[in-house]
CSV table of C-alpha atoms in Angstrom, one decimal:
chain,number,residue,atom,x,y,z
A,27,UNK,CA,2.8,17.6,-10.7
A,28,UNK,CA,2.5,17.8,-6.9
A,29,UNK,CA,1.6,14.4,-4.6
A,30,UNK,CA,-0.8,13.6,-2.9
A,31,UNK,CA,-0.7,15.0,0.2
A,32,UNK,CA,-1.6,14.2,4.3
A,33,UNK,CA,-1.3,16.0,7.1
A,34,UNK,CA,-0.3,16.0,10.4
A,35,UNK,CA,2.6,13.7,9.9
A,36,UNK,CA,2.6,12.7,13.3
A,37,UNK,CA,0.5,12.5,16.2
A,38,UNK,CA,0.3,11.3,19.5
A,39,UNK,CA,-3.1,11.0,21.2
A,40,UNK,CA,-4.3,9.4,24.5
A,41,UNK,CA,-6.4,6.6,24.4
A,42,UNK,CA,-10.2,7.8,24.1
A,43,UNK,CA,-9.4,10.7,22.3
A,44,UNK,CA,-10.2,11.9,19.1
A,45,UNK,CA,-7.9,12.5,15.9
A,46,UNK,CA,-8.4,13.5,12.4
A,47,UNK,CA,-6.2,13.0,9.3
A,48,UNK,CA,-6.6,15.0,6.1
A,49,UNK,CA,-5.8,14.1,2.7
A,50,UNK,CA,-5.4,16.4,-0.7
A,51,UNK,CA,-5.0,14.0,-3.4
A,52,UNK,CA,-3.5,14.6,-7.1
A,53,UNK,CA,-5.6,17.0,-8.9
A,54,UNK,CA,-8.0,15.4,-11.0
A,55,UNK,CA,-8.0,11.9,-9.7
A,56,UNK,CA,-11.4,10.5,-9.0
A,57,UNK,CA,-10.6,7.7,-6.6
A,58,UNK,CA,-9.3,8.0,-2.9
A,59,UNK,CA,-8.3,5.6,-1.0
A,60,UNK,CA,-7.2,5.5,2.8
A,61,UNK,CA,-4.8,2.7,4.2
A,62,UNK,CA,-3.5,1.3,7.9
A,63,UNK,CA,-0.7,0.2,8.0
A,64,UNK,CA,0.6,-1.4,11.0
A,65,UNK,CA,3.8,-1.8,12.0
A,66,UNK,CA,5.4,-5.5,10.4
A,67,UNK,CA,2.8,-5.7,8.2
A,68,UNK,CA,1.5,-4.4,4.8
A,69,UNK,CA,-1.4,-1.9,4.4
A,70,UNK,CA,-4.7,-2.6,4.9
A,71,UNK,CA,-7.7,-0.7,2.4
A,72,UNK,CA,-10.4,1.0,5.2
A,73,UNK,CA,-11.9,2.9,2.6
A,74,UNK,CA,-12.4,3.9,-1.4
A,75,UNK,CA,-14.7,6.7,-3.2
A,76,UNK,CA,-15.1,7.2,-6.1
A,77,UNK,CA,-15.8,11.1,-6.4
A,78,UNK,CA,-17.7,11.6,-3.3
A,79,UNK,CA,-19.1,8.4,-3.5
A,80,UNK,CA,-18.3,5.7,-1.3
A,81,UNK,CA,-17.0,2.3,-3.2
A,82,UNK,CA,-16.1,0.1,-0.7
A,83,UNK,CA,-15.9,0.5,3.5
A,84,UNK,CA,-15.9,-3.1,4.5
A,85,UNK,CA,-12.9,-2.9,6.5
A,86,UNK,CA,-13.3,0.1,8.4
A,87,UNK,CA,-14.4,0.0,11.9
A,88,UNK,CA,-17.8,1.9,11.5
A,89,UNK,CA,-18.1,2.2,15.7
A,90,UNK,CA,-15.3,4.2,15.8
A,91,UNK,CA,-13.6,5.5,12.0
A,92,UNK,CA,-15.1,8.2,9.9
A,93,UNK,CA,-14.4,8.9,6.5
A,94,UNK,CA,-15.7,11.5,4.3
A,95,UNK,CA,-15.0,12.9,1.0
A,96,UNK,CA,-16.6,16.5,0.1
A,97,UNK,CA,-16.7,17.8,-3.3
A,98,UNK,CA,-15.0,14.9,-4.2
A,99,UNK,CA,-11.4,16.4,-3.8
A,100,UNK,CA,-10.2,16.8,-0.1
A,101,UNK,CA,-10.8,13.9,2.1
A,102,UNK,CA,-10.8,13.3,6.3
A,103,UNK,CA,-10.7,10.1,8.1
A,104,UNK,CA,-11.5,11.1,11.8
A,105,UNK,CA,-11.1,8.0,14.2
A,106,UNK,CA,-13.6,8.5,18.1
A,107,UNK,CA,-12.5,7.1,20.2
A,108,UNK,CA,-8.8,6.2,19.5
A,109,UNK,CA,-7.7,2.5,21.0
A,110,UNK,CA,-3.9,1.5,21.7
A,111,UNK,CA,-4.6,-0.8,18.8
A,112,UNK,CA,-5.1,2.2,16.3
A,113,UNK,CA,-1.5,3.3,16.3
A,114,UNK,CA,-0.4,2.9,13.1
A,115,UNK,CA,0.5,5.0,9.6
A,116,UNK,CA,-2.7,6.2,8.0
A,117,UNK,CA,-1.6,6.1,4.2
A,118,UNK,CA,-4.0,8.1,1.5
A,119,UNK,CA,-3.6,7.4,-2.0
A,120,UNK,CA,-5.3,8.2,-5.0
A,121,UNK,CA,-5.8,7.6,-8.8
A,122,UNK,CA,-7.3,8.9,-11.6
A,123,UNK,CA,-9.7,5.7,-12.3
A,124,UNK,CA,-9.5,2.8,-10.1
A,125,UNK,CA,-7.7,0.3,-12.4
A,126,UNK,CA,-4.9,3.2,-13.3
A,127,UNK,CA,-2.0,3.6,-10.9
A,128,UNK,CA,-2.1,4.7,-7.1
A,129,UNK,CA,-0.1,7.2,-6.2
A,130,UNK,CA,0.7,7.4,-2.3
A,131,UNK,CA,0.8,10.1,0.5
A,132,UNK,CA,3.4,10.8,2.8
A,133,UNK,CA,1.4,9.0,5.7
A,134,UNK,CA,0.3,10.1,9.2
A,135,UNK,CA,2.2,8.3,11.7
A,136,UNK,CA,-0.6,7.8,14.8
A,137,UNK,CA,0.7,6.9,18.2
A,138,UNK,CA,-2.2,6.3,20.8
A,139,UNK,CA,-0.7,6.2,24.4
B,5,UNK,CA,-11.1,-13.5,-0.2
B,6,UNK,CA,-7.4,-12.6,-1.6
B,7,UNK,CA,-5.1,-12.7,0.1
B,8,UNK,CA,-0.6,-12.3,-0.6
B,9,UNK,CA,2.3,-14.4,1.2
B,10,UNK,CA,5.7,-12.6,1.2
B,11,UNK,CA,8.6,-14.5,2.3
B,12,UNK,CA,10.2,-14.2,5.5
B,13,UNK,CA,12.8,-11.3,5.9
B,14,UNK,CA,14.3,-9.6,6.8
B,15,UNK,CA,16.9,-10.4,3.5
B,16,UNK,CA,20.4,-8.8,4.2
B,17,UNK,CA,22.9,-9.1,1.1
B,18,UNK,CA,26.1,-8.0,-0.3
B,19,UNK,CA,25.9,-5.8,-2.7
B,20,UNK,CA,25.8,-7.1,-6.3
B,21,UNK,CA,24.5,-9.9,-5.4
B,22,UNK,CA,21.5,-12.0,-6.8
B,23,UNK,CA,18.5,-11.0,-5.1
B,24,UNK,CA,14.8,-13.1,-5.1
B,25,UNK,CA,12.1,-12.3,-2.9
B,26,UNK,CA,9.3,-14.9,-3.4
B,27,UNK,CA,5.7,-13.9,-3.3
B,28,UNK,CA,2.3,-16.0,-3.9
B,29,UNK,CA,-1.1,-15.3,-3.7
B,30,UNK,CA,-4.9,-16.5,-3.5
B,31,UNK,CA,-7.3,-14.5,-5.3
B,32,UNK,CA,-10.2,-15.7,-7.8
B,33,UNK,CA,-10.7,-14.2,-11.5
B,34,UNK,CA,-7.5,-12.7,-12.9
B,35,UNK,CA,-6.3,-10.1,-10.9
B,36,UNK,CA,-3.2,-7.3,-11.7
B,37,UNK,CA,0.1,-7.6,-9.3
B,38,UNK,CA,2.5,-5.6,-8.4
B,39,UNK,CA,5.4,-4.8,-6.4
B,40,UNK,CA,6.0,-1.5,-4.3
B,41,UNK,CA,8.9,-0.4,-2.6
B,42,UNK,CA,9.0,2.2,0.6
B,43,UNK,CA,12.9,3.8,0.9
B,44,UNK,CA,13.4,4.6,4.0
B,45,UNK,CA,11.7,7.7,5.4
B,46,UNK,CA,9.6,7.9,1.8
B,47,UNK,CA,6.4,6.8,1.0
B,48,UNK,CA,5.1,3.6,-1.1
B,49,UNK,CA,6.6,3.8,-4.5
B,50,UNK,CA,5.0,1.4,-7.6
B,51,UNK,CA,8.2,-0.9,-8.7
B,52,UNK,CA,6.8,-2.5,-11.1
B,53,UNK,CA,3.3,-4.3,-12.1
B,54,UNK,CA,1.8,-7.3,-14.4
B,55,UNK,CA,-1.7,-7.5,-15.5
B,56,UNK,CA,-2.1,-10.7,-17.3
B,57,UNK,CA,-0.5,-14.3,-17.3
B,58,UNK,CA,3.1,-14.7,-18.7
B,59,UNK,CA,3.3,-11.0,-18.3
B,60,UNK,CA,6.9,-9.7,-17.1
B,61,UNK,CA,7.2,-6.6,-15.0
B,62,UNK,CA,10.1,-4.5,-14.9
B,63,UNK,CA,11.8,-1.6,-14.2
B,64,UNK,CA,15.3,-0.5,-12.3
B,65,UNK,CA,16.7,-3.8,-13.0
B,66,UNK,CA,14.0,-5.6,-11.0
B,67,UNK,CA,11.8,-8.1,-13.0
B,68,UNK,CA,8.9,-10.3,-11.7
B,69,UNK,CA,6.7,-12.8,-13.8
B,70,UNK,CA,3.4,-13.4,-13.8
B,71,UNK,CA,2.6,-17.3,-12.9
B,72,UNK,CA,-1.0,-18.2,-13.0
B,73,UNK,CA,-0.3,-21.8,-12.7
B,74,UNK,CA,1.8,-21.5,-9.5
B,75,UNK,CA,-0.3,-18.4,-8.7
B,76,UNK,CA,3.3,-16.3,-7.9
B,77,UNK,CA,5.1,-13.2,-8.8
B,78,UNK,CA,8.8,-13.6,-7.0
B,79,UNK,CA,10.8,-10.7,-7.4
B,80,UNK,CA,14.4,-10.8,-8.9
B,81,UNK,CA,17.2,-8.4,-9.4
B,82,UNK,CA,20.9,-9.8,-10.6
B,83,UNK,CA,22.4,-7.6,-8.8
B,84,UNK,CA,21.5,-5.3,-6.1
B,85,UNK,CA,23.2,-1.9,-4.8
B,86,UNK,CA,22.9,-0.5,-1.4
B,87,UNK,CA,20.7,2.0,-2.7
B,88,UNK,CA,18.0,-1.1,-3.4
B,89,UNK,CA,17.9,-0.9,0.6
B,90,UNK,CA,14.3,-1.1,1.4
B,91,UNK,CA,11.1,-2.3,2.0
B,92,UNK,CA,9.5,-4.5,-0.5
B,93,UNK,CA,5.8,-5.2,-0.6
B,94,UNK,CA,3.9,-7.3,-3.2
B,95,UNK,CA,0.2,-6.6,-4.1
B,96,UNK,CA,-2.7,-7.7,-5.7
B,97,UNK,CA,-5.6,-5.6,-7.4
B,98,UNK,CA,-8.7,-7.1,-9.3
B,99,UNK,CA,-9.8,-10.6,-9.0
B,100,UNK,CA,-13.2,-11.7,-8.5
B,101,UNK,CA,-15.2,-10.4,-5.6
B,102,UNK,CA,-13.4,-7.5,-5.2
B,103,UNK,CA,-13.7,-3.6,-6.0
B,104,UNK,CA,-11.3,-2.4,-8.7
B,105,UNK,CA,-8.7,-0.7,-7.4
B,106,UNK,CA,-8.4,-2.2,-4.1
B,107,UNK,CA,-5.0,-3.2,-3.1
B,108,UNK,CA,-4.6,-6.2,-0.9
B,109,UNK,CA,-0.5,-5.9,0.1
B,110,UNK,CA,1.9,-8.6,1.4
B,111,UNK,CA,3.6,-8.6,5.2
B,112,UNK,CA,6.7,-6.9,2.9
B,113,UNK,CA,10.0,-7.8,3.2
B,114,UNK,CA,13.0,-5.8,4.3
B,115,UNK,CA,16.1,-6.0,2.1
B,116,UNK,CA,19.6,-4.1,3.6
B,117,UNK,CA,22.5,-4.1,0.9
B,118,UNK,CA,26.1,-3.9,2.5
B,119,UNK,CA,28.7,-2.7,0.5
């Protein structure tokens, strides 16, 4: 069974630019999920659908993050414009209902210069 | 809201020896925990989980117990291998007030075997 999967892996950006992360989670898994993870500390929920619906996006920066998930598979969190403070690993996870086991992505690694 | 303390790391050991990372949290209701564990250069990994009081995890020769009334989950292994090198995170899902699914993670805690 192939992972969930993210791309880029890395990316380095200037400050008040624009970057956008793409997720493909396991097939057949209803719930998405995408993380920040900061360096020192754990990760940090921004956003979770449920399909294309969205469940819960009280943590993510609405002035600045997108999130959306079409057809309720692929998913892209776009970030305009990037602050030094977003640098960070953007995880994606996803599982088949939301009380059954995430399964995590490779993460992007974001550097914002 | 919920929220996870981790203990202070990093932990550095030798190997086979006793290893206990101690992790609390606040949350309301009765929500599921867990431990994950990143190697390096991998992603986060389940370790092992516990979804009701008096529940033990395990898995890999890790164990963690579920403690309502001290409201902790430490993590134990008897005795670790430079291959345990890694980062440890404990995690909480559930609870009241929260969406189901929703992980709320510890800081984590690096552990570094030696031989």
């Amino acid at each position: 069974e192939a992972g969930v999967a993210q791309s880029p892996r890395y990316k380095i950006i200037e400050k008040r630019q624009s970057v956008a992360f793409w997720c493909n989670p396991i097939s057949g898994h209803a719930t998405l999920y995408w993380y920040q993870q900061i360096l020192g500390q754990g990760p940090k929920l921004l956003i979770q659908f449920q399909n294309n619906g969205v469940v819960d996006d009280s943590q993510l920066p609405k002035d600045r993050f997108s999130a959306e998930r079409l057809k309720g598979v692929d998913s892209t969190l776009k970030i305009q414009p990037a602050k030094l403070e977003d640098s960070a690993v953007y995880l994606c996870a996803s599982s088949l209902i939301p009380t059954y086991e995430q399964y995590f992505g490779p993460g992007t690694r974001l550097t914002v210069t | 809201g919920n929220s996870v303390t981790q203990m202070e790391g990093p932990v550095t050991l030798s190997e086979e020896a006793f290893l206990t990372i101690n992790c609390t949290y606040t949350a309301t209701g009765y929500p599921s925990l867990f431990w994950y564990v990143q190697y390096p250069g991998e992603g986060l990994q389940l370790l092992l989980k516990a979804t009701k009081a008096d529940d033990k995890g395990s898995n890999k020769g890790f164990e963690a117990t579920y403690r309502k009334e001290t409201t902790s989950f430490h993590l134990e292994k008897g005795s670790v291998q430079v291959s345990d090198s890694a980062v440890y995170f404990c995690a909480l899902s559930g609870g009241g007030g929260t969406s189901y699914g929703k992980l709320t993670f510890g800081q984590g805690t690096i552990l570094t075997v030696h031989p």
